[in-house]
Short mmCIF file of N, CA and C in Angstrom, two decimals:
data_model
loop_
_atom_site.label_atom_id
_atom_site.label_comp_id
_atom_site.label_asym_id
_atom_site.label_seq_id
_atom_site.Cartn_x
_atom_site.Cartn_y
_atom_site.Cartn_z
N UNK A 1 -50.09 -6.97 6.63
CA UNK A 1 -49.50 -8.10 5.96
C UNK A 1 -48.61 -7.57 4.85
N UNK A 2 -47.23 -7.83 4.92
CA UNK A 2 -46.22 -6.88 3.71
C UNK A 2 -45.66 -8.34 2.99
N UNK A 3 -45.74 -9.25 3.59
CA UNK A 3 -45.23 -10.37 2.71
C UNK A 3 -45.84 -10.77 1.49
N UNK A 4 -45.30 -11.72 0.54
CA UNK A 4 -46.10 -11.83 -0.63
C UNK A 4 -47.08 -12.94 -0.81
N UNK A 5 -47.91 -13.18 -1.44
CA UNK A 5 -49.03 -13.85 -1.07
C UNK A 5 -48.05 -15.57 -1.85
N UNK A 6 -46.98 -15.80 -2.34
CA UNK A 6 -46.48 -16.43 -2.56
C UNK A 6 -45.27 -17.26 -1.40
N UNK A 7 -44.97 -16.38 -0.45
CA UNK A 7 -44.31 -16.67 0.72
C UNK A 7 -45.19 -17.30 1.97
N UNK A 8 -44.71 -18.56 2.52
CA UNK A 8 -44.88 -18.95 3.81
C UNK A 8 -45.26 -18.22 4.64
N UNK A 9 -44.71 -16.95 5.11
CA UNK A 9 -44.90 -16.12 5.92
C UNK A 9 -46.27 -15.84 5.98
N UNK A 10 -46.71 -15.77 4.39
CA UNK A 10 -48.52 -14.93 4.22
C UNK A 10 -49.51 -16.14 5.07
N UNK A 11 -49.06 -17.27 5.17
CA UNK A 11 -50.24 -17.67 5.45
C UNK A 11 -50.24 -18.12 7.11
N UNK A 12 -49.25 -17.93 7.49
CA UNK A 12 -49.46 -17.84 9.25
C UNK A 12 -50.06 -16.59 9.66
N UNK A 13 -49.52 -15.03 8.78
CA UNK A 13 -50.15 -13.47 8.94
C UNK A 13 -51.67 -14.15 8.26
N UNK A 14 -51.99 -14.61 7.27
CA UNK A 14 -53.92 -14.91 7.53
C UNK A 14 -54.17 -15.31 8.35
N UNK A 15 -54.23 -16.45 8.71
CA UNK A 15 -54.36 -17.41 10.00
C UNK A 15 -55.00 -16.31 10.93
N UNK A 16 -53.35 -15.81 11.23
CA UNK A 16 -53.86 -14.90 12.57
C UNK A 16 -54.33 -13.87 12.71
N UNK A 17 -54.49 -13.47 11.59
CA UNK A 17 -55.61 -12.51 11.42
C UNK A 17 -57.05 -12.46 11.83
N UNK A 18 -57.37 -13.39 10.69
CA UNK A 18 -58.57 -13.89 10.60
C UNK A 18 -59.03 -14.88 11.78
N UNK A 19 -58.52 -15.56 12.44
CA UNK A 19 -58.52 -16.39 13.17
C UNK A 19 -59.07 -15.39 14.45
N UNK A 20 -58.25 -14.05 14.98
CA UNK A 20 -58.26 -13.45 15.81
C UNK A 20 -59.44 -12.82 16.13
N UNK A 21 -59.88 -12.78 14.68
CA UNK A 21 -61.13 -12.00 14.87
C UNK A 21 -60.84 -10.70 14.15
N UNK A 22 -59.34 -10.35 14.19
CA UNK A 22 -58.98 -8.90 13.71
C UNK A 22 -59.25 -8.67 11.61
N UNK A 23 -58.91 -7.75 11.43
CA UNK A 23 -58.46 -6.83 10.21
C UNK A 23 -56.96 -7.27 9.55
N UNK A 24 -56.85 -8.26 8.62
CA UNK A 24 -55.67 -8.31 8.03
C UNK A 24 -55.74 -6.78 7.12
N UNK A 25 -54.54 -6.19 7.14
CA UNK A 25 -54.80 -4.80 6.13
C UNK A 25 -53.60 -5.46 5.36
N UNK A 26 -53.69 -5.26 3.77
CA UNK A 26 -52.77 -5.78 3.10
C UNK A 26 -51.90 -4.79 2.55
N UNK A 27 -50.18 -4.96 2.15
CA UNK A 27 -49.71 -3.36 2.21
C UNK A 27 -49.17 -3.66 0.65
N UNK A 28 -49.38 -3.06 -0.39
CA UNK A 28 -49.05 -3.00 -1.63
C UNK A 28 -47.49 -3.17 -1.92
N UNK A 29 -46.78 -3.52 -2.28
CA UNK A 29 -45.24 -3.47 -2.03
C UNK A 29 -45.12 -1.95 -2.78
N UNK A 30 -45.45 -1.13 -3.28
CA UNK A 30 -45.14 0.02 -3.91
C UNK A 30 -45.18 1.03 -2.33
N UNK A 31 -46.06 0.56 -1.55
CA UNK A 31 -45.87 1.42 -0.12
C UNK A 31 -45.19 0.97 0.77
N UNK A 32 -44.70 -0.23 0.47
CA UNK A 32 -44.29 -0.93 1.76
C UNK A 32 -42.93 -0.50 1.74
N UNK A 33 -42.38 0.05 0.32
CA UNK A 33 -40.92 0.34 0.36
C UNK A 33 -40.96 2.27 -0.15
N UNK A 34 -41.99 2.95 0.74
CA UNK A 34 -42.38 4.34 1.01
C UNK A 34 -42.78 4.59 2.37
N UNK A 35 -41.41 4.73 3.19
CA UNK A 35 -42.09 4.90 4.56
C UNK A 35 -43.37 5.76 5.00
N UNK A 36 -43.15 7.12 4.18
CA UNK A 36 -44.25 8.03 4.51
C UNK A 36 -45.91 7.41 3.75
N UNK A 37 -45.80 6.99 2.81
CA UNK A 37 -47.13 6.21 2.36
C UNK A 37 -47.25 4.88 3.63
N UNK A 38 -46.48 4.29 3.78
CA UNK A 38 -46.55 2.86 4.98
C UNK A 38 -47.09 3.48 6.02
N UNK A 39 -46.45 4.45 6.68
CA UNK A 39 -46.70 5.43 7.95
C UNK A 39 -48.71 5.74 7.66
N UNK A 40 -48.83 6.07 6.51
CA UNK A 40 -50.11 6.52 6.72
C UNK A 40 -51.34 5.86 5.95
N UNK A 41 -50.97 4.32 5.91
CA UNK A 41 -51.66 3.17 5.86
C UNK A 41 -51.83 2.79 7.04
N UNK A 42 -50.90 2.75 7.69
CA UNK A 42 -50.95 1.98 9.61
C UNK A 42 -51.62 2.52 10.16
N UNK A 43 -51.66 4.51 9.85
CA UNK A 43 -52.38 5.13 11.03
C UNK A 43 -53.68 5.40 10.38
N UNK A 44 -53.98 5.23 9.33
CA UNK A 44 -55.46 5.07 8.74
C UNK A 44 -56.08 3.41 9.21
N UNK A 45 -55.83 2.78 8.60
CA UNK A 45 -56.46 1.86 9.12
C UNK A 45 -56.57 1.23 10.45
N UNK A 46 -55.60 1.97 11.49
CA UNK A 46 -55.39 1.82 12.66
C UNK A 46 -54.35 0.53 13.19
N UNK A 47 -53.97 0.36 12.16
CA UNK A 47 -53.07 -1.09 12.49
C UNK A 47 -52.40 -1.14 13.91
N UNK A 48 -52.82 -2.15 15.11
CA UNK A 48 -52.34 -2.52 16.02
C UNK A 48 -51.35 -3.65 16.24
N UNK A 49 -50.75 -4.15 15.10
CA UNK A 49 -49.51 -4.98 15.58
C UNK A 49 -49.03 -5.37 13.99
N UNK A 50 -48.02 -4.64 13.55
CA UNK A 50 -47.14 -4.68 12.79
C UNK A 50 -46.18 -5.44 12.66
N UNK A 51 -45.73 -6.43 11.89
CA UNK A 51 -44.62 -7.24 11.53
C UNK A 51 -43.57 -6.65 10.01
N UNK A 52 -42.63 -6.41 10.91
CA UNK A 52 -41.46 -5.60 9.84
C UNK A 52 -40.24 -6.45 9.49
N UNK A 53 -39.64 -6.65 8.42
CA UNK A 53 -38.39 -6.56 8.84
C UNK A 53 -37.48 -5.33 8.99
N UNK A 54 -36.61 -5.96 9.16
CA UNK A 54 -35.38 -4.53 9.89
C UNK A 54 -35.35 -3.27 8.56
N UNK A 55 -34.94 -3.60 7.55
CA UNK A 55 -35.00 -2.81 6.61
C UNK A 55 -36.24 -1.59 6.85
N UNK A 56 -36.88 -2.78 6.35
CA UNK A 56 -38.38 -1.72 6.77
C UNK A 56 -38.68 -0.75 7.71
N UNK A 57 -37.97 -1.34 8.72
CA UNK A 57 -38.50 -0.87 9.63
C UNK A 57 -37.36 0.19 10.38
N UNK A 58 -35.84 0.00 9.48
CA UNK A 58 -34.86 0.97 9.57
C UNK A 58 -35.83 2.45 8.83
N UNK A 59 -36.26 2.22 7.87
CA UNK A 59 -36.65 2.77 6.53
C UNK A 59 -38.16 4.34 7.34
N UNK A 60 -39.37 3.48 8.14
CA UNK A 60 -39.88 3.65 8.70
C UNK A 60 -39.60 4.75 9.68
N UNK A 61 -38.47 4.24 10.54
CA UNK A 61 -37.98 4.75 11.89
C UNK A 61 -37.53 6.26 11.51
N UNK A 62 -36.96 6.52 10.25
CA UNK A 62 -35.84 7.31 9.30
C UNK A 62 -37.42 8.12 9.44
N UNK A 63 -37.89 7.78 8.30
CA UNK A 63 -39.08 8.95 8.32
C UNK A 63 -39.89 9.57 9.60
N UNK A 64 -39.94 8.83 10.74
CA UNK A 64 -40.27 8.87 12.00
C UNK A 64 -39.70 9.78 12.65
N UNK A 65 -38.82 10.16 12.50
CA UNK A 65 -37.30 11.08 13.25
C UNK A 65 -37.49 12.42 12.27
N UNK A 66 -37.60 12.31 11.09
CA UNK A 66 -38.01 13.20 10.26
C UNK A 66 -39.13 14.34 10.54
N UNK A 67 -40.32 13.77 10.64
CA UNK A 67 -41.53 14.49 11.15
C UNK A 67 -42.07 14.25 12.43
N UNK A 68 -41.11 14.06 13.07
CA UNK A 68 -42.20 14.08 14.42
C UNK A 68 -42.44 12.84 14.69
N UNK A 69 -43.13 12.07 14.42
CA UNK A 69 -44.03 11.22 14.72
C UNK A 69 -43.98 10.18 15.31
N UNK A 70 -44.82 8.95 15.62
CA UNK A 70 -44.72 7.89 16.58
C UNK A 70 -45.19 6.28 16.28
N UNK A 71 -45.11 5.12 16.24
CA UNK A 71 -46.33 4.20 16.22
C UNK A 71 -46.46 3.81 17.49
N UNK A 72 -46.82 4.93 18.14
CA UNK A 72 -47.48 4.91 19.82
C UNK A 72 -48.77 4.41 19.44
N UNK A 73 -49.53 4.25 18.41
CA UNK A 73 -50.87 3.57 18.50
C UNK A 73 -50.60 2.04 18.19
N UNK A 74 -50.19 1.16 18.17
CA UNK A 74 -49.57 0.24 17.88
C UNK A 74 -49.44 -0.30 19.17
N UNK A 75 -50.25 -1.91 19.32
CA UNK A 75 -50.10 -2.55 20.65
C UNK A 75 -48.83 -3.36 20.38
N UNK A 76 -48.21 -3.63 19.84
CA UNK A 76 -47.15 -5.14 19.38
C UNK A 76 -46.37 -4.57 17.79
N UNK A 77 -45.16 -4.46 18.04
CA UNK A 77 -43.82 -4.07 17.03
C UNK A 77 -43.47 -5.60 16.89
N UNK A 78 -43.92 -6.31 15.44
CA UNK A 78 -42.66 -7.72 15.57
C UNK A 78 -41.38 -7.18 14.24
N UNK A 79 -40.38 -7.53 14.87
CA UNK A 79 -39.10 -7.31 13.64
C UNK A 79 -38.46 -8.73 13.90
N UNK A 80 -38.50 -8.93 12.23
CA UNK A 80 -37.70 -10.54 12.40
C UNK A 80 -37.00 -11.09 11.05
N UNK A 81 -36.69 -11.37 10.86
CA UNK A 81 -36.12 -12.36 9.39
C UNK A 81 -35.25 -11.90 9.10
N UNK A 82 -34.31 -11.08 9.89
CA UNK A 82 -32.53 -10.48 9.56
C UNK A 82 -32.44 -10.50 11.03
N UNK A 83 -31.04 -10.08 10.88
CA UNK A 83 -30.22 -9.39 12.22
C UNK A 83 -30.35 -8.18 12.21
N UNK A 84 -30.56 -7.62 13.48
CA UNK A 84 -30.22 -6.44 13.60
C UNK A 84 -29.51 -5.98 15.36
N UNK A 85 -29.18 -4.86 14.89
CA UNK A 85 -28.37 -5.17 16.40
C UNK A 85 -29.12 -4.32 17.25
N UNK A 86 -28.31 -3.99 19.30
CA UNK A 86 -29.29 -3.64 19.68
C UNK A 86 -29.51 -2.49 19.85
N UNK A 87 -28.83 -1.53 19.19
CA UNK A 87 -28.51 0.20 19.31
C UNK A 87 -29.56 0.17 18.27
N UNK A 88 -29.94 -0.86 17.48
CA UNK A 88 -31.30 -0.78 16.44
C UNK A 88 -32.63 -1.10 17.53
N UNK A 89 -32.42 -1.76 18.50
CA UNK A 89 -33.48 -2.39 18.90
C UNK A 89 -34.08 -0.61 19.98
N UNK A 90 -33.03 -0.49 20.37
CA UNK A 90 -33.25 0.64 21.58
C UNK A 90 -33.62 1.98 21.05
N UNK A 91 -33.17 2.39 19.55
CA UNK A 91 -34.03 3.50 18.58
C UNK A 91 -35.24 2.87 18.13
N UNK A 92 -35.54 1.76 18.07
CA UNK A 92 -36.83 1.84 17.28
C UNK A 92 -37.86 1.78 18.46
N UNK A 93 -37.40 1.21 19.92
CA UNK A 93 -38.24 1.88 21.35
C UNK A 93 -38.78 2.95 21.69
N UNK A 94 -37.61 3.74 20.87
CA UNK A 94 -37.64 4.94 21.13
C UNK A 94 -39.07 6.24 20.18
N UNK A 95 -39.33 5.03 19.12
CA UNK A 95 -40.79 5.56 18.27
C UNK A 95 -42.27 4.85 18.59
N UNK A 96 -42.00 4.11 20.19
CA UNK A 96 -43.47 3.58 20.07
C UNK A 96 -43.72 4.10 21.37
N UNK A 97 -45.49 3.83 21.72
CA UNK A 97 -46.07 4.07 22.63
C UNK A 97 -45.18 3.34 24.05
N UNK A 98 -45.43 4.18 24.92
CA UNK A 98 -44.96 2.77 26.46
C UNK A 98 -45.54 1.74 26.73
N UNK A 99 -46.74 1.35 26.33
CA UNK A 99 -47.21 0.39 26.22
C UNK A 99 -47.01 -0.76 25.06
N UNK A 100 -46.42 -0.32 24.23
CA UNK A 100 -46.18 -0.69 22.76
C UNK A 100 -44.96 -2.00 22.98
N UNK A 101 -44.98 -3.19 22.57
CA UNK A 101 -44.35 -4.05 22.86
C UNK A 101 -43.72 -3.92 21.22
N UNK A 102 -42.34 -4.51 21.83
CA UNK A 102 -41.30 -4.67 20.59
C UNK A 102 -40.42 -6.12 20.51
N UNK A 103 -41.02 -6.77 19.87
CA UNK A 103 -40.34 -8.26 20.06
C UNK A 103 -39.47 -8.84 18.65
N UNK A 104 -38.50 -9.24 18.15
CA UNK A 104 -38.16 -9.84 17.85
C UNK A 104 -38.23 -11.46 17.47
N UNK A 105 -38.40 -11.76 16.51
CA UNK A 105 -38.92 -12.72 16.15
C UNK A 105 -37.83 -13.30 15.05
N UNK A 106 -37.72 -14.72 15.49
CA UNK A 106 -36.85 -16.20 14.90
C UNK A 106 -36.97 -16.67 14.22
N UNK A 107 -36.49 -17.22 12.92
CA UNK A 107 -36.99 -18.46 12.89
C UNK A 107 -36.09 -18.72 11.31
N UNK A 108 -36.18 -19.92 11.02
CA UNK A 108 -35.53 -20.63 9.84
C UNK A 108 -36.47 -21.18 9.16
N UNK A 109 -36.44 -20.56 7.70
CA UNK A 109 -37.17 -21.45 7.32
C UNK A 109 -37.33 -22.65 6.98
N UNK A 110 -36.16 -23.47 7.03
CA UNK A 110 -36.20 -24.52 7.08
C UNK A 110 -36.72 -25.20 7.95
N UNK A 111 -37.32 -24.74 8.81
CA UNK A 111 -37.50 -25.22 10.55
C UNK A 111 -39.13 -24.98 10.33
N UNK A 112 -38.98 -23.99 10.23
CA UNK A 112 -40.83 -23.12 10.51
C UNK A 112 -40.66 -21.43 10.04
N UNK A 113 -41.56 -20.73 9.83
CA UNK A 113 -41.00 -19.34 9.68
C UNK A 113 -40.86 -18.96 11.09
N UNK A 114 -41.21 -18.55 12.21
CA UNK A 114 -40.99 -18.08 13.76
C UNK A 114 -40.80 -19.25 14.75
N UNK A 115 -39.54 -19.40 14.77
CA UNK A 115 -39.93 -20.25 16.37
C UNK A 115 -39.48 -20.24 17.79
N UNK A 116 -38.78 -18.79 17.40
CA UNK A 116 -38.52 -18.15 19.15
C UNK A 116 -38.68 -16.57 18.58
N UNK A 117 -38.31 -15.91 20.01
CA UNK A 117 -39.16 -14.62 20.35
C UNK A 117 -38.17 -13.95 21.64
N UNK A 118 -38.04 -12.54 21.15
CA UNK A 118 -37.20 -12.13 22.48
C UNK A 118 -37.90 -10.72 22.38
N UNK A 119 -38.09 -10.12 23.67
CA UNK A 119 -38.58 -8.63 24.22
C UNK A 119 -37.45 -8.45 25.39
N UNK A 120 -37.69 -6.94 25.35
CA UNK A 120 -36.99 -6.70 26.69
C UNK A 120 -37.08 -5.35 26.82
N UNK A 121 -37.82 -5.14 28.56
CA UNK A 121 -37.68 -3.51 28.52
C UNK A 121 -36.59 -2.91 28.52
N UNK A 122 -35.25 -3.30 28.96
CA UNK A 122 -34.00 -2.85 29.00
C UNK A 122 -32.97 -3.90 28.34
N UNK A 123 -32.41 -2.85 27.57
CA UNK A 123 -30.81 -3.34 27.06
C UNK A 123 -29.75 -2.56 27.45
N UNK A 124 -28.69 -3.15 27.34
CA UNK A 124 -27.74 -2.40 27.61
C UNK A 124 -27.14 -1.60 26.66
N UNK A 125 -27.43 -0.34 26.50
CA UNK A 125 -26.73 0.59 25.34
C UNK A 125 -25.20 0.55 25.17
N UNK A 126 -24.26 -0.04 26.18
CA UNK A 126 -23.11 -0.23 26.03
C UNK A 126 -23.13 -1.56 24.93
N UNK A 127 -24.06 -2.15 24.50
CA UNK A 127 -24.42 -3.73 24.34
C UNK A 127 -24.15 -2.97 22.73
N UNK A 128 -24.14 -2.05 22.55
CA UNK A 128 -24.90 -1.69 21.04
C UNK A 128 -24.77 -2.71 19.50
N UNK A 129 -23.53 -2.82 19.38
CA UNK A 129 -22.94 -3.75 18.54
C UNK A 129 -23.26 -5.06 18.68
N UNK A 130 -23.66 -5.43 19.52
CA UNK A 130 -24.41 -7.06 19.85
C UNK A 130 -25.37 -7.41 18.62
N UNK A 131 -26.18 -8.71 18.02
CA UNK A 131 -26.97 -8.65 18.04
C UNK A 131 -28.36 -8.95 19.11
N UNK A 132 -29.94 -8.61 18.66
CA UNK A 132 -30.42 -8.85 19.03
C UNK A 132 -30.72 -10.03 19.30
N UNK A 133 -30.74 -10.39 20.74
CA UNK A 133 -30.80 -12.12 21.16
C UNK A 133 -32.18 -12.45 20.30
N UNK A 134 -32.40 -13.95 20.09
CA UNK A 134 -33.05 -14.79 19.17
C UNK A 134 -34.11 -15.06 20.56
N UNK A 135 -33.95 -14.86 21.82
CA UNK A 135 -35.09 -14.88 22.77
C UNK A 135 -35.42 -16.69 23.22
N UNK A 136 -36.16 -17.10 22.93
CA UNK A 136 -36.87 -17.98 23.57
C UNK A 136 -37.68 -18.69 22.78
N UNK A 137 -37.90 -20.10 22.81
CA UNK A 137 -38.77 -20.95 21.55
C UNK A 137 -40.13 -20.66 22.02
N UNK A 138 -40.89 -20.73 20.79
CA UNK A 138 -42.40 -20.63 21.29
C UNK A 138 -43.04 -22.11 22.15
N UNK A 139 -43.98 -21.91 22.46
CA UNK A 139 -44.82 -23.06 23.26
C UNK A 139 -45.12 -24.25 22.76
N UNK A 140 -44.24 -25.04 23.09
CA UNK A 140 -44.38 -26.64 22.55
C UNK A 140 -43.38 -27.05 21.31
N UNK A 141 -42.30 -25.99 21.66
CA UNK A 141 -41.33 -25.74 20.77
C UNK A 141 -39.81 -26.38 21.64
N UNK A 142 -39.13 -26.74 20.63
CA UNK A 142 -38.14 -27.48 21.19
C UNK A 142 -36.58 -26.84 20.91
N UNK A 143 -35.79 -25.83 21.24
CA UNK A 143 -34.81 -25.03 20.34
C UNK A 143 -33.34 -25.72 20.36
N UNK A 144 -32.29 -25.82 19.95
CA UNK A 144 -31.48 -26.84 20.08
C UNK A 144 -30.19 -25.63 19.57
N UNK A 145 -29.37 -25.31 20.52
CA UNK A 145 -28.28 -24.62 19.89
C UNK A 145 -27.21 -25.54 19.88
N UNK A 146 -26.59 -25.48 19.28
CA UNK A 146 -25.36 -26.46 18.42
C UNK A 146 -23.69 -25.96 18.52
N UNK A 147 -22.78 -27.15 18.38
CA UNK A 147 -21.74 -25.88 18.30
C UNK A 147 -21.25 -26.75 16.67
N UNK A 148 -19.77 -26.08 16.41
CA UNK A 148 -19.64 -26.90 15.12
C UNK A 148 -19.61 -28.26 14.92
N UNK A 149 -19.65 -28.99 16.11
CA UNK A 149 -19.55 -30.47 15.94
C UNK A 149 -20.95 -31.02 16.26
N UNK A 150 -22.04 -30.25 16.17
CA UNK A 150 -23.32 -30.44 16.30
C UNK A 150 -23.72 -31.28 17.41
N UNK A 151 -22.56 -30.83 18.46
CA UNK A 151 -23.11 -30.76 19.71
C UNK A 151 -23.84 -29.50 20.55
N UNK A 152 -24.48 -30.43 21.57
CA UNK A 152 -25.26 -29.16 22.28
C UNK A 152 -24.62 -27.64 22.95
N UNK A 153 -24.93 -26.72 22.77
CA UNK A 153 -24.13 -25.75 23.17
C UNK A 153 -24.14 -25.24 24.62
N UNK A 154 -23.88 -25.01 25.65
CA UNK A 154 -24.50 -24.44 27.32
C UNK A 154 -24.72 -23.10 27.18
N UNK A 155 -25.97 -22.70 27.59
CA UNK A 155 -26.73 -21.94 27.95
C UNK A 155 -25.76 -20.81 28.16
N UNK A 156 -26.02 -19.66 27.12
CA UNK A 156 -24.96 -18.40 27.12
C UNK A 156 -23.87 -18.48 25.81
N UNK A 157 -23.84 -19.54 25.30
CA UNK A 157 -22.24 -20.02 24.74
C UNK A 157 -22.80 -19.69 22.96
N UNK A 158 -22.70 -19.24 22.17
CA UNK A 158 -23.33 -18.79 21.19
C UNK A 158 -22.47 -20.15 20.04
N UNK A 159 -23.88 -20.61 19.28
CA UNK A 159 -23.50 -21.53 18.60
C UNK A 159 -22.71 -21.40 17.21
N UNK A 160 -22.45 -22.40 16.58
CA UNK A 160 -21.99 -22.81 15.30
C UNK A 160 -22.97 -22.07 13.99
N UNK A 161 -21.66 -21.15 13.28
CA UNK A 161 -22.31 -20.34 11.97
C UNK A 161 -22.43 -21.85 11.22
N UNK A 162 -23.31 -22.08 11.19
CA UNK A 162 -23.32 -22.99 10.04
C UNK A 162 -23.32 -22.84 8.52
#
């Protein structure tokens, strides 16, 4: 849990924590912005599904490439609450287990904090400069892309910067 106990975010990361049955591990912000201290909070306490943002998790990856190392123990990578593109998405693949899922995660807060989700075993590295697609609404979720006249947009057609 790296969010602050004052942010929205903290209390869907309790929820599902606790809810799961699992180990919320809480990350001090003095480590959370020390990749090599972050790195060896995760692999001490064994943390199996990490929620980053990109920064972080640019920050992370950097020290990762540095020494060796992996979050191959790690069942579930979520990165979400910026853009990032996908020459980001396809290096940070490149530090987890094969089993290790890497999803991307949506959402506005005005809306909800998450409410779509995108994975993918393959991107296209020619794609690099893209961003990472926003994926798919969660379950019982309704997603509505727009264009500037706050009409509906067709499927592919990338909406209105609002």
């Amino acid at each position: 849990q790296m969010a602050s106990f004052s942010f929205d975010v903290f209390t869907g990361d309790f929820a599902r924590g606790l809810c799961s049955g699992g180990t919320l591990v809480l990350v001090p912000r003095e480590i959370l912005m020390q990749p090599e201290r972050l790195f060896e909070l995760a692999s001490a306490e064994r943390v199996d599904i990490g929620e980053f943002v990109p920064a972080v998790l640019r920050d992370l990856v950097g020290h990762l490439d540095q020494t060796g190392r992996t979050l191959g123990f790690m069942r579930t990578v979520l990165c979400g609450s910026d853009s990032w593109n996908v020459a980001e998405y396809l290096r940070f693949r490149q530090y987890l287990g094969p089993e290790t899922r890497l999803i991307n995660s949506f959402g506005l807060t005005e809306a909800t904090i998450d409410s779509t989700w995108f994975e993918a075993e393959t991107l296209d590295p020619a794609q690099g400069d893209r961003m990472v697609p926003i994926g798919r609404p969660f379950a019982n979720t309704t997603l509505y892309i727009v264009d500037a006249a706050m009409q509906p947009a067709p499927i592919g057609v990338p909406g209105a910067k609002l």
